[in-house]
Tab-separated table of C-alpha atoms in Angstrom:
chain	number	residue	atom	x	y	z
A	1	MET	CA	0.000	0.000	0.000
A	2	SER	CA	1.383	3.411	-0.973
A	3	ASP	CA	1.979	6.107	1.632
A	4	VAL	CA	-0.922	8.161	0.257
A	5	LYS	CA	-3.299	5.223	0.297
A	6	ARG	CA	-2.200	4.243	3.795
A	7	SER	CA	-2.813	7.765	5.079
A	8	VAL	CA	-6.234	7.993	3.424
A	9	HIS	CA	-7.196	4.533	4.693
A	10	GLU	CA	-6.283	5.445	8.279
A	11	HIS	CA	-8.092	8.786	8.118
A	12	TYR	CA	-11.376	7.241	6.980
A	13	ARG	CA	-11.006	4.213	9.226
A	14	LYS	CA	-10.867	6.547	12.219
A	15	ALA	CA	-13.786	8.589	10.870
A	16	ALA	CA	-15.932	5.459	10.634
A	17	LEU	CA	-14.956	4.317	14.122
A	18	LYS	CA	-15.945	7.715	15.504
A	19	VAL	CA	-19.471	7.283	14.195
A	20	LEU	CA	-19.657	3.590	15.115
A	21	ASP	CA	-18.647	4.539	18.658
A	22	GLY	CA	-21.419	7.126	18.848
A	23	ALA	CA	-19.037	10.045	19.164
A	24	GLY	CA	-20.877	12.263	16.687
A	25	GLY	CA	-20.052	13.448	13.225
A	26	CYS	CA	-16.785	13.202	11.360
A	27	CYS	CA	-16.537	16.841	10.409
A	28	GLY	CA	-17.335	20.291	11.685
A	29	GLY	CA	-16.458	21.748	15.062
A	30	ASP	CA	-12.752	22.550	15.033
A	31	ASP	CA	-12.202	21.094	11.579
A	32	PRO	CA	-10.317	23.762	9.556
A	33	TYR	CA	-11.594	22.206	6.329
A	34	GLY	CA	-15.265	22.503	7.261
A	35	PRO	CA	-16.145	24.661	4.218
A	36	VAL	CA	-15.583	21.611	2.012
A	37	SER	CA	-18.214	19.417	3.684
A	38	GLU	CA	-20.784	21.602	5.426
A	39	GLY	CA	-24.456	21.765	4.478
A	40	LEU	CA	-24.457	19.454	1.471
A	41	TYR	CA	-27.815	17.699	1.967
A	42	SER	CA	-31.272	19.178	2.259
A	43	ALA	CA	-33.438	18.605	5.299
A	44	ALA	CA	-35.716	16.405	3.187
A	45	GLU	CA	-32.813	14.233	2.042
A	46	SER	CA	-31.358	14.017	5.540
A	47	ALA	CA	-34.696	12.815	6.904
A	48	THR	CA	-34.758	9.791	4.559
A	49	VAL	CA	-31.450	8.187	5.607
A	50	PRO	CA	-30.118	6.871	8.933
A	51	GLN	CA	-28.499	9.566	11.055
A	52	ALA	CA	-25.225	7.628	11.118
A	53	ALA	CA	-25.026	7.816	7.321
A	54	LEU	CA	-25.349	11.598	7.503
A	55	LEU	CA	-22.793	11.862	10.303
A	56	ALA	CA	-20.293	9.833	8.274
A	57	SER	CA	-20.589	12.053	5.205
A	58	LEU	CA	-17.186	13.492	4.321
A	59	GLY	CA	-17.947	14.627	0.798
A	60	CYS	CA	-17.672	17.933	-1.021
A	61	GLY	CA	-20.998	17.906	-2.852
A	62	ASN	CA	-24.278	16.131	-3.397
A	63	PRO	CA	-23.830	14.015	-6.541
A	64	VAL	CA	-27.219	12.309	-6.264
A	65	ALA	CA	-29.044	15.645	-6.459
A	66	LEU	CA	-27.299	16.469	-9.752
A	67	ALA	CA	-26.792	13.069	-11.377
A	68	GLU	CA	-30.257	12.749	-12.959
A	69	LEU	CA	-30.689	9.112	-11.974
A	70	HIS	CA	-33.598	7.203	-13.480
A	71	GLU	CA	-35.767	4.249	-12.542
A	72	GLY	CA	-33.911	1.050	-13.398
A	73	ASP	CA	-30.386	2.544	-13.508
A	74	VAL	CA	-27.463	0.493	-12.223
A	75	VAL	CA	-25.241	2.848	-10.214
A	76	LEU	CA	-21.743	2.524	-8.760
A	77	ASP	CA	-20.578	4.851	-5.968
A	78	LEU	CA	-16.778	5.036	-5.863
A	79	GLY	CA	-15.660	5.410	-2.255
A	80	SER	CA	-19.093	5.017	-0.717
A	81	GLY	CA	-18.089	5.601	2.918
A	82	GLY	CA	-21.016	5.407	5.327
A	83	GLY	CA	-23.411	4.946	2.428
A	84	ILE	CA	-25.419	8.166	2.289
A	85	ASP	CA	-25.141	8.621	-1.485
A	86	VAL	CA	-25.797	4.921	-2.083
A	87	LEU	CA	-28.991	5.021	-0.048
A	88	LEU	CA	-30.198	8.223	-1.694
A	89	SER	CA	-29.439	6.717	-5.122
A	90	ALA	CA	-31.361	3.564	-4.223
A	91	GLN	CA	-34.472	5.685	-3.690
A	92	ARG	CA	-34.034	7.252	-7.151
A	93	VAL	CA	-33.458	4.060	-9.171
A	94	GLY	CA	-36.267	2.095	-7.511
A	95	ALA	CA	-36.840	-1.630	-7.253
A	96	SER	CA	-35.843	-2.222	-10.876
A	97	GLY	CA	-32.481	-0.520	-10.356
A	98	HIS	CA	-29.432	-1.458	-8.332
A	99	VAL	CA	-26.701	0.480	-6.516
A	100	PHE	CA	-23.194	-0.753	-5.706
A	101	GLY	CA	-21.144	1.003	-3.050
A	102	LEU	CA	-17.371	0.442	-3.187
A	103	ASP	CA	-15.030	1.164	-0.292
A	104	MET	CA	-11.604	-0.106	0.787
A	105	THR	CA	-12.089	0.417	4.523
A	106	ASP	CA	-13.555	-2.394	6.633
A	107	GLU	CA	-14.854	0.032	9.235
A	108	MET	CA	-16.672	2.154	6.663
A	109	LEU	CA	-18.175	-0.980	5.146
A	110	GLU	CA	-19.346	-2.092	8.585
A	111	LEU	CA	-20.977	1.283	9.127
A	112	ALA	CA	-22.513	1.329	5.645
A	113	ARG	CA	-24.004	-2.156	6.037
A	114	ALA	CA	-25.464	-1.190	9.418
A	115	ASN	CA	-27.032	1.857	7.766
A	116	LEU	CA	-28.359	-0.356	4.978
A	117	ARG	CA	-30.027	-2.661	7.502
A	118	GLU	CA	-31.657	0.325	9.184
A	119	ALA	CA	-32.795	1.788	5.866
A	120	GLY	CA	-34.178	-1.550	4.672
A	121	ALA	CA	-33.187	-1.043	1.024
A	122	ASP	CA	-33.027	-4.293	-0.951
A	123	ASN	CA	-31.501	-2.909	-4.161
A	124	VAL	CA	-28.071	-2.129	-2.645
A	125	GLU	CA	-24.801	-4.040	-2.363
A	126	PHE	CA	-21.616	-2.841	-0.664
A	127	LEU	CA	-18.332	-4.167	-2.060
A	128	LYS	CA	-14.823	-4.097	-0.618
A	129	GLY	CA	-12.244	-2.877	-3.074
A	130	GLU	CA	-10.246	0.029	-4.427
A	131	ILE	CA	-11.319	2.601	-6.967
A	132	GLU	CA	-8.186	1.820	-8.991
A	133	ASP	CA	-9.276	-1.829	-9.302
A	134	VAL	CA	-13.072	-2.084	-9.281
A	135	PRO	CA	-14.339	-5.626	-8.505
A	136	LEU	CA	-17.020	-5.618	-11.198
A	137	PRO	CA	-17.051	-7.007	-14.756
A	138	ASP	CA	-16.732	-4.849	-17.851
A	139	ALA	CA	-19.783	-2.852	-18.943
A	140	THR	CA	-21.753	-3.437	-15.742
A	141	VAL	CA	-23.167	-0.048	-14.714
A	142	ASP	CA	-25.069	2.872	-16.215
A	143	VAL	CA	-23.898	5.670	-13.933
A	144	ILE	CA	-20.848	6.196	-11.729
A	145	ILE	CA	-21.149	8.656	-8.872
A	146	SER	CA	-18.550	9.660	-6.303
A	147	ASN	CA	-18.280	12.289	-3.613
A	148	CYS	CA	-14.833	13.823	-3.144
A	149	VAL	CA	-12.993	10.511	-3.546
A	150	VAL	CA	-11.236	10.580	-6.932
A	151	ASN	CA	-8.911	13.304	-5.649
A	152	LEU	CA	-7.819	10.964	-2.823
A	153	SER	CA	-6.174	8.585	-5.288
A	154	ALA	CA	-2.492	8.880	-6.201
A	155	ASP	CA	-3.243	7.184	-9.548
A	156	LYS	CA	-6.164	9.088	-11.001
A	157	ASP	CA	-5.513	7.854	-14.548
A	158	ARG	CA	-6.116	4.329	-13.291
A	159	VAL	CA	-9.356	5.448	-11.606
A	160	PHE	CA	-10.605	6.996	-14.839
A	161	ALA	CA	-9.636	3.894	-16.838
A	162	GLU	CA	-11.509	1.613	-14.419
A	163	ALA	CA	-14.557	3.859	-14.495
A	164	TYR	CA	-14.571	3.683	-18.290
A	165	ARG	CA	-14.182	-0.121	-18.194
A	166	VAL	CA	-17.122	-0.839	-15.915
A	167	LEU	CA	-19.500	1.612	-17.599
A	168	ARG	CA	-21.740	0.361	-20.372
A	169	PRO	CA	-21.488	2.135	-23.739
A	170	GLY	CA	-23.420	5.369	-23.313
A	171	GLY	CA	-22.901	5.239	-19.559
A	172	ARG	CA	-21.813	8.313	-17.683
A	173	ILE	CA	-19.827	9.719	-14.814
A	174	ALA	CA	-21.569	12.182	-12.477
A	175	VAL	CA	-19.224	12.956	-9.600
A	176	SER	CA	-18.603	15.667	-7.042
A	177	ASP	CA	-14.964	16.513	-6.463
A	178	VAL	CA	-12.548	19.252	-5.463
A	179	VAL	CA	-10.316	21.094	-7.922
A	180	VAL	CA	-7.562	23.570	-7.158
A	181	ARG	CA	-7.568	26.971	-8.818
A	182	GLN	CA	-3.767	27.292	-8.974
A	183	GLU	CA	-0.766	25.033	-8.518
A	184	LEU	CA	-0.303	23.951	-4.901
A	185	ALA	CA	2.959	24.325	-3.036
A	186	ALA	CA	5.080	21.199	-2.771
A	187	GLU	CA	4.636	21.094	1.007
A	188	VAL	CA	0.837	21.062	0.582
A	189	ARG	CA	1.077	18.181	-1.902
A	190	ALA	CA	3.289	16.292	0.561
A	191	ASP	CA	1.035	16.824	3.588
A	192	ALA	CA	-0.806	13.564	4.298
A	193	ALA	CA	-3.480	15.290	6.392
A	194	LEU	CA	-4.253	17.742	3.582
A	195	TRP	CA	-4.397	14.895	1.066
A	196	SER	CA	-6.883	13.024	3.262
A	197	ALA	CA	-8.898	16.246	3.600
A	198	CYS	CA	-9.517	16.264	-0.184
A	199	LEU	CA	-7.083	19.126	-0.782
A	200	GLY	CA	-3.510	17.894	-1.250
A	201	GLY	CA	-4.392	15.616	-4.149
A	202	ALA	CA	-6.737	17.989	-5.973
A	203	LEU	CA	-6.146	18.537	-9.683
A	204	ARG	CA	-6.602	21.705	-11.685
A	205	GLU	CA	-9.759	21.550	-13.798
A	206	GLU	CA	-7.787	21.226	-17.037
A	207	GLU	CA	-5.800	18.290	-15.605
A	208	TYR	CA	-9.004	16.570	-14.528
A	209	ARG	CA	-10.505	17.017	-17.996
A	210	ALA	CA	-7.371	15.697	-19.692
A	211	GLY	CA	-7.371	12.590	-17.494
A	212	LEU	CA	-10.972	11.771	-18.353
A	213	GLU	CA	-10.343	12.318	-22.052
A	214	ARG	CA	-7.239	10.097	-22.004
A	215	ALA	CA	-9.439	7.319	-20.626
A	216	GLY	CA	-11.835	7.777	-23.561
A	217	PHE	CA	-14.587	9.908	-22.040
A	218	VAL	CA	-16.354	12.567	-24.085
A	219	ALA	CA	-18.654	15.507	-23.315
A	220	VAL	CA	-16.686	16.406	-20.185
A	221	ARG	CA	-18.312	19.273	-18.287
A	222	PHE	CA	-17.628	21.026	-14.984
A	223	GLU	CA	-20.108	22.922	-12.829
A	224	SER	CA	-18.771	24.845	-9.845
A	225	THR	CA	-20.945	24.363	-6.757
A	226	ARG	CA	-18.811	26.066	-4.098
A	227	GLU	CA	-15.670	28.218	-4.075
A	228	TYR	CA	-13.446	28.696	-1.041
A	229	SER	CA	-10.023	29.968	-0.070
A	230	LEU	CA	-7.997	28.403	2.724
A	231	PRO	CA	-5.215	30.580	4.142
A	232	ASP	CA	-1.694	29.262	3.544
A	233	ILE	CA	-3.093	26.377	1.472
A	234	GLY	CA	-4.821	27.674	-1.656
A	235	ASP	CA	-7.998	28.456	-3.546
A	236	PHE	CA	-10.310	25.539	-4.291
A	237	ALA	CA	-13.698	24.769	-5.772
A	238	SER	CA	-16.163	21.981	-5.265
A	239	VAL	CA	-17.289	20.962	-8.742
A	240	PHE	CA	-19.757	18.593	-10.300
A	241	VAL	CA	-18.151	16.665	-13.150
A	242	ARG	CA	-20.101	15.048	-15.973
A	243	ALA	CA	-18.650	12.850	-18.720
A	244	ARG	CA	-19.899	10.058	-20.983
A	245	ARG	CA	-18.511	6.825	-22.356
A	246	PRO	CA	-19.261	6.740	-26.120
């Protein structure tokens, strides 16, 4: 396991344990990176999922609200964490659809499966695995969502290639992520805590687009949903990214 992956794994393992232990949410309070994750879900959405799923949300957007999911879609959530976006997607795709949640952290999977039992959804499956090596066959899913997870990978080209592989022809990516508005200082890139906070590994928008296009995606579009500046770190934006496999 690479140093980046080890750091990210430990960060989210501890976040899951905090919720499993009943210690409250993962973010907020004294968290200096609160602007990334605050206030992402409406009161109506929050009321339809277990409270532990909401507390475990560490994303930077609300991909389900923007992904235009349809009845019968097969959806894959890359880095599904406590399962909030999986459970919200399951409501959108209905009984004829199916949602896979993929996470590499045992503790997050334990939390997600507990939330699934509480929610009672029967069109959901949580898988253990890495976003660079998705444990699904080729051309399996219609839509890939993700919430501030692609930027956590040290091998984003591999993530994009795997996303392309598991999507059916005509399938699409609809993910929330963080992009940086200017090049980050080397010490920011090297800071494991900042990488795990969705900042140190963020790409510029043009780099993100180029990576998707190298993998074969077309119709790549970015929609800024939140802009913020963090002193001594940099200027960032939460964006919603759309792309399609031809």
